[in-house]
Amino acid sequence: MRLFGLIGYPLSHSFSAQYFAKKFSDGHISDAGYHLFPLEDISILPQLIEQQPDLEGFNITIPYKESILPYLDHLTAEATDIGAVNCVKIDRNQPSGVKLTGYNTDIYGFKESLVPLLKSYHQTALILGTGGASKAVSFALKQMGIAYTLVSRSGQRDTTIHYSQITENLINKSLIIINSTPAGMYPHTESCPDIPYQFLGSKHILFDLIYNPAETKFLKMGREAGATTLNGLKMLELQAEKSWEIWNE
């Protein structure tokens, strides 16, 4: 049995196992399985790989998209530029032992999800959060020629501002707002990023990388202001398909 999976902590919010179970069932793929591996610390990873000899690849979610890097033997050029990975391929047939290669399929998932919603006036974005998912979003927007400002709770540095610095003018100018933080993720569904929602309008796109719940408080407030809203489910599906391609190359 070929084994794949997801590492992160916690994983109670994740739909990845259900997605792959349906994919394997629909595709009559009987020789593969997908398991959740909640790791309380990324340092447990080598032990997991040793204990799961059938594991051929895995996805990575919060909070390990960056901290996993020292455990990898090779990164693709994109993953190197981004500084975060969400997909790893395991090669156990190397003379030197097990080889782990890191990829970033979030870029593909994010771009393909966002592009159908874009209008000519969507030229500037706010990215809420500065973690591993945010790095993929930043990279994708750069490729698309969309300017962006990063927003962080930890304050100002370089191109990053604090939430308290989000003004009406900045909201009016930034017609794409992406939540890459876990704020609002199940089970903490009553939380949301601290932005001035009263300035949102019908030209805004609010994209939440969270997909559980289907409508976060962030998206609900955007919808009520007339904005176009999108959760992260399509992005999850697209990046999962790209991961599957990588594992089967």
PDB file of C-alpha atoms in Angstrom:
ATOM      1  CA  MET A   1       0.000   0.000   0.000  1.00  0.00           C
ATOM      2  CA  ARG A   2       1.417   3.364  -1.054  1.00  0.00           C
ATOM      3  CA  LEU A   3       0.988   5.879   1.741  1.00  0.00           C
ATOM      4  CA  PHE A   4       0.645   9.670   1.639  1.00  0.00           C
ATOM      5  CA  GLY A   5      -0.447  12.132   4.273  1.00  0.00           C
ATOM      6  CA  LEU A   6      -0.588  15.518   5.929  1.00  0.00           C
ATOM      7  CA  ILE A   7       1.567  16.824   8.757  1.00  0.00           C
ATOM      8  CA  GLY A   8       0.766  19.832  10.918  1.00  0.00           C
ATOM      9  CA  TYR A   9      -0.713  20.601  14.326  1.00  0.00           C
ATOM     10  CA  PRO A  10      -3.545  20.541  15.062  1.00  0.00           C
ATOM     11  CA  LEU A  11      -5.297  18.858  12.129  1.00  0.00           C
ATOM     12  CA  SER A  12      -8.926  18.816  13.297  1.00  0.00           C
ATOM     13  CA  HIS A  13      -9.773  21.478  10.672  1.00  0.00           C
ATOM     14  CA  SER A  14      -8.373  19.561   7.701  1.00  0.00           C
ATOM     15  CA  PHE A  15     -10.402  18.137   4.794  1.00  0.00           C
ATOM     16  CA  SER A  16      -7.325  16.640   3.083  1.00  0.00           C
ATOM     17  CA  ALA A  17      -7.958  13.036   4.148  1.00  0.00           C
ATOM     18  CA  GLN A  18     -11.585  13.208   2.947  1.00  0.00           C
ATOM     19  CA  TYR A  19     -10.482  14.762  -0.341  1.00  0.00           C
ATOM     20  CA  PHE A  20      -7.975  12.032  -1.108  1.00  0.00           C
ATOM     21  CA  ALA A  21     -10.299   9.255   0.094  1.00  0.00           C
ATOM     22  CA  LYS A  22     -12.890  10.437  -2.443  1.00  0.00           C
ATOM     23  CA  LYS A  23     -10.223  10.823  -5.127  1.00  0.00           C
ATOM     24  CA  PHE A  24      -8.987   7.270  -4.576  1.00  0.00           C
ATOM     25  CA  SER A  25     -12.544   5.910  -4.497  1.00  0.00           C
ATOM     26  CA  ASP A  26     -13.693   7.777  -7.617  1.00  0.00           C
ATOM     27  CA  GLY A  27     -10.518   6.861  -9.473  1.00  0.00           C
ATOM     28  CA  HIS A  28     -10.601   3.207  -8.366  1.00  0.00           C
ATOM     29  CA  ILE A  29      -7.130   3.637  -6.861  1.00  0.00           C
ATOM     30  CA  SER A  30      -6.907   0.729  -4.426  1.00  0.00           C
ATOM     31  CA  ASP A  31      -3.169   0.733  -3.716  1.00  0.00           C
ATOM     32  CA  ALA A  32      -2.928   4.151  -1.999  1.00  0.00           C
ATOM     33  CA  GLY A  33      -3.978   5.691   1.304  1.00  0.00           C
ATOM     34  CA  TYR A  34      -3.809   9.152   2.850  1.00  0.00           C
ATOM     35  CA  HIS A  35      -3.438   9.644   6.599  1.00  0.00           C
ATOM     36  CA  LEU A  36      -3.278  12.609   8.958  1.00  0.00           C
ATOM     37  CA  PHE A  37      -0.096  12.861  11.034  1.00  0.00           C
ATOM     38  CA  PRO A  38      -0.556  15.499  13.761  1.00  0.00           C
ATOM     39  CA  LEU A  39       2.976  16.275  14.990  1.00  0.00           C
ATOM     40  CA  GLU A  40       3.254  18.292  18.185  1.00  0.00           C
ATOM     41  CA  ASP A  41       6.768  19.283  17.111  1.00  0.00           C
ATOM     42  CA  ILE A  42       8.470  19.218  13.705  1.00  0.00           C
ATOM     43  CA  SER A  43      11.480  17.481  15.276  1.00  0.00           C
ATOM     44  CA  ILE A  44       9.384  14.271  15.292  1.00  0.00           C
ATOM     45  CA  LEU A  45       9.436  14.181  11.455  1.00  0.00           C
ATOM     46  CA  PRO A  46      12.532  11.918  10.992  1.00  0.00           C
ATOM     47  CA  GLN A  47      11.017   9.422  13.419  1.00  0.00           C
ATOM     48  CA  LEU A  48       7.713   9.464  11.513  1.00  0.00           C
ATOM     49  CA  ILE A  49       9.460   8.791   8.188  1.00  0.00           C
ATOM     50  CA  GLU A  50      11.393   5.903   9.724  1.00  0.00           C
ATOM     51  CA  GLN A  51       8.273   4.407  11.317  1.00  0.00           C
ATOM     52  CA  GLN A  52       6.212   4.710   8.094  1.00  0.00           C
ATOM     53  CA  PRO A  53       8.301   2.890   5.440  1.00  0.00           C
ATOM     54  CA  ASP A  54       5.437   3.026   2.901  1.00  0.00           C
ATOM     55  CA  LEU A  55       5.149   6.829   3.123  1.00  0.00           C
ATOM     56  CA  GLU A  56       6.021   8.267  -0.323  1.00  0.00           C
ATOM     57  CA  GLY A  57       4.996  11.880   0.148  1.00  0.00           C
ATOM     58  CA  PHE A  58       3.100  14.280   2.326  1.00  0.00           C
ATOM     59  CA  ASN A  59       1.561  17.731   2.508  1.00  0.00           C
ATOM     60  CA  ILE A  60       2.427  20.284   5.180  1.00  0.00           C
ATOM     61  CA  THR A  61       0.082  22.744   6.857  1.00  0.00           C
ATOM     62  CA  ILE A  62       0.165  25.172   9.794  1.00  0.00           C
ATOM     63  CA  PRO A  63       2.547  25.676  11.530  1.00  0.00           C
ATOM     64  CA  TYR A  64       5.360  23.818   9.737  1.00  0.00           C
ATOM     65  CA  LYS A  65       5.557  25.222   6.196  1.00  0.00           C
ATOM     66  CA  GLU A  66       8.748  27.104   7.089  1.00  0.00           C
ATOM     67  CA  SER A  67      10.187  25.160  10.027  1.00  0.00           C
ATOM     68  CA  ILE A  68      10.323  21.963   7.950  1.00  0.00           C
ATOM     69  CA  LEU A  69      13.019  23.385   5.652  1.00  0.00           C
ATOM     70  CA  PRO A  70      16.074  22.180   7.665  1.00  0.00           C
ATOM     71  CA  TYR A  71      14.750  18.599   7.437  1.00  0.00           C
ATOM     72  CA  LEU A  72      14.679  18.589   3.625  1.00  0.00           C
ATOM     73  CA  ASP A  73      17.501  17.526   1.313  1.00  0.00           C
ATOM     74  CA  HIS A  74      16.431  19.544  -1.708  1.00  0.00           C
ATOM     75  CA  LEU A  75      14.037  22.356  -2.618  1.00  0.00           C
ATOM     76  CA  THR A  76      12.676  23.327  -6.016  1.00  0.00           C
ATOM     77  CA  ALA A  77      13.659  26.785  -7.270  1.00  0.00           C
ATOM     78  CA  GLU A  78      10.199  28.137  -6.448  1.00  0.00           C
ATOM     79  CA  ALA A  79      10.193  26.686  -2.940  1.00  0.00           C
ATOM     80  CA  THR A  80      13.659  28.165  -2.365  1.00  0.00           C
ATOM     81  CA  ASP A  81      12.515  31.621  -3.488  1.00  0.00           C
ATOM     82  CA  ILE A  82       9.389  31.460  -1.350  1.00  0.00           C
ATOM     83  CA  GLY A  83      11.042  29.999   1.739  1.00  0.00           C
ATOM     84  CA  ALA A  84       8.088  27.712   2.477  1.00  0.00           C
ATOM     85  CA  VAL A  85       6.858  24.309   1.294  1.00  0.00           C
ATOM     86  CA  ASN A  86       3.548  22.486   1.483  1.00  0.00           C
ATOM     87  CA  CYS A  87       4.449  19.301  -0.378  1.00  0.00           C
ATOM     88  CA  VAL A  88       7.285  16.815   0.100  1.00  0.00           C
ATOM     89  CA  LYS A  89       8.246  13.854  -2.073  1.00  0.00           C
ATOM     90  CA  ILE A  90      10.130  10.991  -0.408  1.00  0.00           C
ATOM     91  CA  ASP A  91      12.687   9.002  -2.413  1.00  0.00           C
ATOM     92  CA  ARG A  92      13.826   5.934  -0.482  1.00  0.00           C
ATOM     93  CA  ASN A  93      15.974   4.496  -3.296  1.00  0.00           C
ATOM     94  CA  GLN A  94      19.002   6.759  -2.925  1.00  0.00           C
ATOM     95  CA  PRO A  95      22.469   5.302  -2.194  1.00  0.00           C
ATOM     96  CA  SER A  96      22.840   7.870   0.584  1.00  0.00           C
ATOM     97  CA  GLY A  97      19.488   6.922   2.123  1.00  0.00           C
ATOM     98  CA  VAL A  98      16.114   8.669   2.174  1.00  0.00           C
ATOM     99  CA  LYS A  99      15.895  11.917   0.168  1.00  0.00           C
ATOM    100  CA  LEU A 100      13.200  14.535   0.892  1.00  0.00           C
ATOM    101  CA  THR A 101      12.391  17.118  -1.783  1.00  0.00           C
ATOM    102  CA  GLY A 102      10.244  20.150  -0.960  1.00  0.00           C
ATOM    103  CA  TYR A 103       7.763  21.787  -3.331  1.00  0.00           C
ATOM    104  CA  ASN A 104       5.225  24.591  -3.073  1.00  0.00           C
ATOM    105  CA  THR A 105       1.911  23.748  -4.735  1.00  0.00           C
ATOM    106  CA  ASP A 106       0.077  26.517  -2.853  1.00  0.00           C
ATOM    107  CA  ILE A 107       1.217  28.960  -5.552  1.00  0.00           C
ATOM    108  CA  TYR A 108      -0.608  27.025  -8.238  1.00  0.00           C
ATOM    109  CA  GLY A 109      -3.718  26.524  -6.100  1.00  0.00           C
ATOM    110  CA  PHE A 110      -3.915  30.172  -5.123  1.00  0.00           C
ATOM    111  CA  LYS A 111      -3.371  31.606  -8.618  1.00  0.00           C
ATOM    112  CA  GLU A 112      -5.828  29.294 -10.341  1.00  0.00           C
ATOM    113  CA  SER A 113      -8.477  30.073  -7.711  1.00  0.00           C
ATOM    114  CA  LEU A 114      -8.061  33.849  -7.847  1.00  0.00           C
ATOM    115  CA  VAL A 115      -7.653  34.495 -11.586  1.00  0.00           C
ATOM    116  CA  PRO A 116     -11.321  33.884 -12.577  1.00  0.00           C
ATOM    117  CA  LEU A 117     -12.430  36.621 -10.139  1.00  0.00           C
ATOM    118  CA  LEU A 118     -10.054  39.354 -11.276  1.00  0.00           C
ATOM    119  CA  LYS A 119     -11.159  42.529 -13.023  1.00  0.00           C
ATOM    120  CA  SER A 120      -8.963  45.195 -14.574  1.00  0.00           C
ATOM    121  CA  TYR A 121      -9.138  47.325 -11.414  1.00  0.00           C
ATOM    122  CA  HIS A 122      -7.745  44.589  -9.156  1.00  0.00           C
ATOM    123  CA  GLN A 123      -4.195  45.904  -9.075  1.00  0.00           C
ATOM    124  CA  THR A 124      -3.355  46.056  -5.361  1.00  0.00           C
ATOM    125  CA  ALA A 125      -3.763  43.609  -2.471  1.00  0.00           C
ATOM    126  CA  LEU A 126      -3.503  43.322   1.291  1.00  0.00           C
ATOM    127  CA  ILE A 127      -2.094  40.051   2.602  1.00  0.00           C
ATOM    128  CA  LEU A 128      -3.091  39.410   6.201  1.00  0.00           C
ATOM    129  CA  GLY A 129      -0.380  37.366   7.913  1.00  0.00           C
ATOM    130  CA  THR A 130       3.286  36.708   7.241  1.00  0.00           C
ATOM    131  CA  GLY A 131       3.602  32.921   7.719  1.00  0.00           C
ATOM    132  CA  GLY A 132       4.314  30.151   5.238  1.00  0.00           C
ATOM    133  CA  ALA A 133       1.008  30.444   3.367  1.00  0.00           C
ATOM    134  CA  SER A 134       1.505  34.193   3.078  1.00  0.00           C
ATOM    135  CA  LYS A 135       4.855  33.634   1.390  1.00  0.00           C
ATOM    136  CA  ALA A 136       3.238  31.569  -1.368  1.00  0.00           C
ATOM    137  CA  VAL A 137       0.518  34.209  -1.823  1.00  0.00           C
ATOM    138  CA  SER A 138       3.128  36.981  -2.049  1.00  0.00           C
ATOM    139  CA  PHE A 139       5.095  35.024  -4.645  1.00  0.00           C
ATOM    140  CA  ALA A 140       1.979  34.365  -6.724  1.00  0.00           C
ATOM    141  CA  LEU A 141       0.846  37.998  -6.661  1.00  0.00           C
ATOM    142  CA  LYS A 142       4.311  39.099  -7.710  1.00  0.00           C
ATOM    143  CA  GLN A 143       4.138  36.723 -10.687  1.00  0.00           C
ATOM    144  CA  MET A 144       0.733  38.180 -11.580  1.00  0.00           C
ATOM    145  CA  GLY A 145       1.955  41.783 -11.410  1.00  0.00           C
ATOM    146  CA  ILE A 146      -0.298  42.653  -8.467  1.00  0.00           C
ATOM    147  CA  ALA A 147       1.218  44.973  -5.849  1.00  0.00           C
ATOM    148  CA  TYR A 148       0.668  44.022  -2.215  1.00  0.00           C
ATOM    149  CA  THR A 149       1.164  45.108   1.380  1.00  0.00           C
ATOM    150  CA  LEU A 150       1.762  42.588   4.161  1.00  0.00           C
ATOM    151  CA  VAL A 151      -0.066  43.025   7.463  1.00  0.00           C
ATOM    152  CA  SER A 152       1.202  41.541  10.710  1.00  0.00           C
ATOM    153  CA  ARG A 153       0.317  41.667  14.405  1.00  0.00           C
ATOM    154  CA  SER A 154       4.012  42.030  15.218  1.00  0.00           C
ATOM    155  CA  GLY A 155       4.340  45.488  13.717  1.00  0.00           C
ATOM    156  CA  GLN A 156       6.118  47.309  10.937  1.00  0.00           C
ATOM    157  CA  ARG A 157       9.183  46.065   9.099  1.00  0.00           C
ATOM    158  CA  ASP A 158      10.150  46.596   5.471  1.00  0.00           C
ATOM    159  CA  THR A 159       6.930  46.104   3.448  1.00  0.00           C
ATOM    160  CA  THR A 160       4.924  44.977   6.488  1.00  0.00           C
ATOM    161  CA  ILE A 161       2.486  47.130   8.449  1.00  0.00           C
ATOM    162  CA  HIS A 162       0.542  46.584  11.666  1.00  0.00           C
ATOM    163  CA  TYR A 163      -3.229  46.049  11.609  1.00  0.00           C
ATOM    164  CA  SER A 164      -3.674  49.425  13.300  1.00  0.00           C
ATOM    165  CA  GLN A 165      -2.181  51.076  10.202  1.00  0.00           C
ATOM    166  CA  ILE A 166      -4.918  49.860   7.848  1.00  0.00           C
ATOM    167  CA  THR A 167      -6.665  53.094   6.911  1.00  0.00           C
ATOM    168  CA  GLU A 168      -9.806  53.795   4.904  1.00  0.00           C
ATOM    169  CA  ASN A 169      -7.595  54.973   2.055  1.00  0.00           C
ATOM    170  CA  LEU A 170      -5.595  51.733   2.100  1.00  0.00           C
ATOM    171  CA  ILE A 171      -8.782  49.632   2.084  1.00  0.00           C
ATOM    172  CA  ASN A 172     -10.167  51.673  -0.808  1.00  0.00           C
ATOM    173  CA  LYS A 173      -6.947  51.146  -2.770  1.00  0.00           C
ATOM    174  CA  SER A 174      -6.454  47.450  -1.895  1.00  0.00           C
ATOM    175  CA  LEU A 175      -9.309  45.734  -3.708  1.00  0.00           C
ATOM    176  CA  ILE A 176      -7.995  42.240  -2.997  1.00  0.00           C
ATOM    177  CA  ILE A 177      -7.712  41.199   0.663  1.00  0.00           C
ATOM    178  CA  ILE A 178      -6.316  37.753   1.469  1.00  0.00           C
ATOM    179  CA  ASN A 179      -6.478  36.155   4.891  1.00  0.00           C
ATOM    180  CA  SER A 180      -3.509  33.794   5.255  1.00  0.00           C
ATOM    181  CA  THR A 181      -3.790  33.602   9.056  1.00  0.00           C
ATOM    182  CA  PRO A 182      -5.631  30.897  11.044  1.00  0.00           C
ATOM    183  CA  ALA A 183      -8.042  33.502  12.474  1.00  0.00           C
ATOM    184  CA  GLY A 184     -11.559  32.108  12.065  1.00  0.00           C
ATOM    185  CA  MET A 185     -10.498  28.496  11.459  1.00  0.00           C
ATOM    186  CA  TYR A 186     -12.535  25.729  13.093  1.00  0.00           C
ATOM    187  CA  PRO A 187     -13.076  25.493  16.032  1.00  0.00           C
ATOM    188  CA  HIS A 188     -12.376  29.215  16.615  1.00  0.00           C
ATOM    189  CA  THR A 189     -15.060  30.350  14.192  1.00  0.00           C
ATOM    190  CA  GLU A 190     -15.959  33.592  15.983  1.00  0.00           C
ATOM    191  CA  SER A 191     -12.550  35.195  15.436  1.00  0.00           C
ATOM    192  CA  CYS A 192     -11.495  37.189  12.390  1.00  0.00           C
ATOM    193  CA  PRO A 193      -8.668  39.482  11.278  1.00  0.00           C
ATOM    194  CA  ASP A 194      -8.888  42.958  12.783  1.00  0.00           C
ATOM    195  CA  ILE A 195      -9.483  45.154   9.735  1.00  0.00           C
ATOM    196  CA  PRO A 196     -11.941  48.055   9.183  1.00  0.00           C
ATOM    197  CA  TYR A 197     -14.691  46.077   7.428  1.00  0.00           C
ATOM    198  CA  GLN A 198     -16.925  49.159   7.255  1.00  0.00           C
ATOM    199  CA  PHE A 199     -14.859  50.458   4.326  1.00  0.00           C
ATOM    200  CA  LEU A 200     -15.348  47.382   2.123  1.00  0.00           C
ATOM    201  CA  GLY A 201     -17.390  47.654  -1.059  1.00  0.00           C
ATOM    202  CA  SER A 202     -18.613  45.777  -4.104  1.00  0.00           C
ATOM    203  CA  LYS A 203     -15.281  46.004  -5.945  1.00  0.00           C
ATOM    204  CA  HIS A 204     -13.427  44.117  -3.233  1.00  0.00           C
ATOM    205  CA  ILE A 205     -12.425  40.456  -3.365  1.00  0.00           C
ATOM    206  CA  LEU A 206     -12.004  38.783   0.032  1.00  0.00           C
ATOM    207  CA  PHE A 207     -10.107  35.498  -0.261  1.00  0.00           C
ATOM    208  CA  ASP A 208      -9.787  33.404   2.896  1.00  0.00           C
ATOM    209  CA  LEU A 209      -7.335  30.513   2.655  1.00  0.00           C
ATOM    210  CA  ILE A 210      -9.403  28.814   5.384  1.00  0.00           C
ATOM    211  CA  TYR A 211     -12.022  26.349   4.097  1.00  0.00           C
ATOM    212  CA  ASN A 212     -13.403  25.076   7.412  1.00  0.00           C
ATOM    213  CA  PRO A 213     -15.864  26.661   8.073  1.00  0.00           C
ATOM    214  CA  ALA A 214     -16.992  27.309   4.503  1.00  0.00           C
ATOM    215  CA  GLU A 215     -17.819  30.906   5.396  1.00  0.00           C
ATOM    216  CA  THR A 216     -15.583  32.446   8.024  1.00  0.00           C
ATOM    217  CA  LYS A 217     -16.532  35.587   9.883  1.00  0.00           C
ATOM    218  CA  PHE A 218     -14.027  37.423   7.621  1.00  0.00           C
ATOM    219  CA  LEU A 219     -15.916  36.263   4.513  1.00  0.00           C
ATOM    220  CA  LYS A 220     -19.343  36.856   6.055  1.00  0.00           C
ATOM    221  CA  MET A 221     -18.516  40.483   6.797  1.00  0.00           C
ATOM    222  CA  GLY A 222     -17.155  40.894   3.302  1.00  0.00           C
ATOM    223  CA  ARG A 223     -20.277  39.382   1.740  1.00  0.00           C
ATOM    224  CA  GLU A 224     -22.514  41.657   3.805  1.00  0.00           C
ATOM    225  CA  ALA A 225     -20.558  44.647   2.474  1.00  0.00           C
ATOM    226  CA  GLY A 226     -21.171  43.501  -1.122  1.00  0.00           C
ATOM    227  CA  ALA A 227     -17.681  42.109  -1.753  1.00  0.00           C
ATOM    228  CA  THR A 228     -16.917  39.008  -3.808  1.00  0.00           C
ATOM    229  CA  THR A 229     -15.815  36.256  -1.413  1.00  0.00           C
ATOM    230  CA  LEU A 230     -13.945  32.997  -1.840  1.00  0.00           C
ATOM    231  CA  ASN A 231     -12.806  30.401   0.674  1.00  0.00           C
ATOM    232  CA  GLY A 232      -9.779  28.131   0.369  1.00  0.00           C
ATOM    233  CA  LEU A 233     -11.516  24.906  -0.700  1.00  0.00           C
ATOM    234  CA  LYS A 234     -10.769  25.281  -4.416  1.00  0.00           C
ATOM    235  CA  MET A 235      -7.169  26.172  -3.557  1.00  0.00           C
ATOM    236  CA  LEU A 236      -6.949  23.024  -1.389  1.00  0.00           C
ATOM    237  CA  GLU A 237      -8.252  20.857  -4.225  1.00  0.00           C
ATOM    238  CA  LEU A 238      -5.935  22.373  -6.823  1.00  0.00           C
ATOM    239  CA  GLN A 239      -2.817  22.145  -4.682  1.00  0.00           C
ATOM    240  CA  ALA A 240      -3.748  18.569  -3.739  1.00  0.00           C
ATOM    241  CA  GLU A 241      -4.000  17.584  -7.414  1.00  0.00           C
ATOM    242  CA  LYS A 242      -0.630  19.204  -8.098  1.00  0.00           C
ATOM    243  CA  SER A 243       0.852  17.296  -5.127  1.00  0.00           C
ATOM    244  CA  TRP A 244      -0.543  14.032  -6.509  1.00  0.00           C
ATOM    245  CA  GLU A 245       1.135  14.755  -9.865  1.00  0.00           C
ATOM    246  CA  ILE A 246       4.460  15.354  -8.108  1.00  0.00           C
ATOM    247  CA  TRP A 247       4.236  12.145  -6.063  1.00  0.00           C
ATOM    248  CA  ASN A 248       3.554  10.156  -9.215  1.00  0.00           C
ATOM    249  CA  GLU A 249       6.193  11.669 -11.501  1.00  0.00           C
TER     250      GLU A 249
END
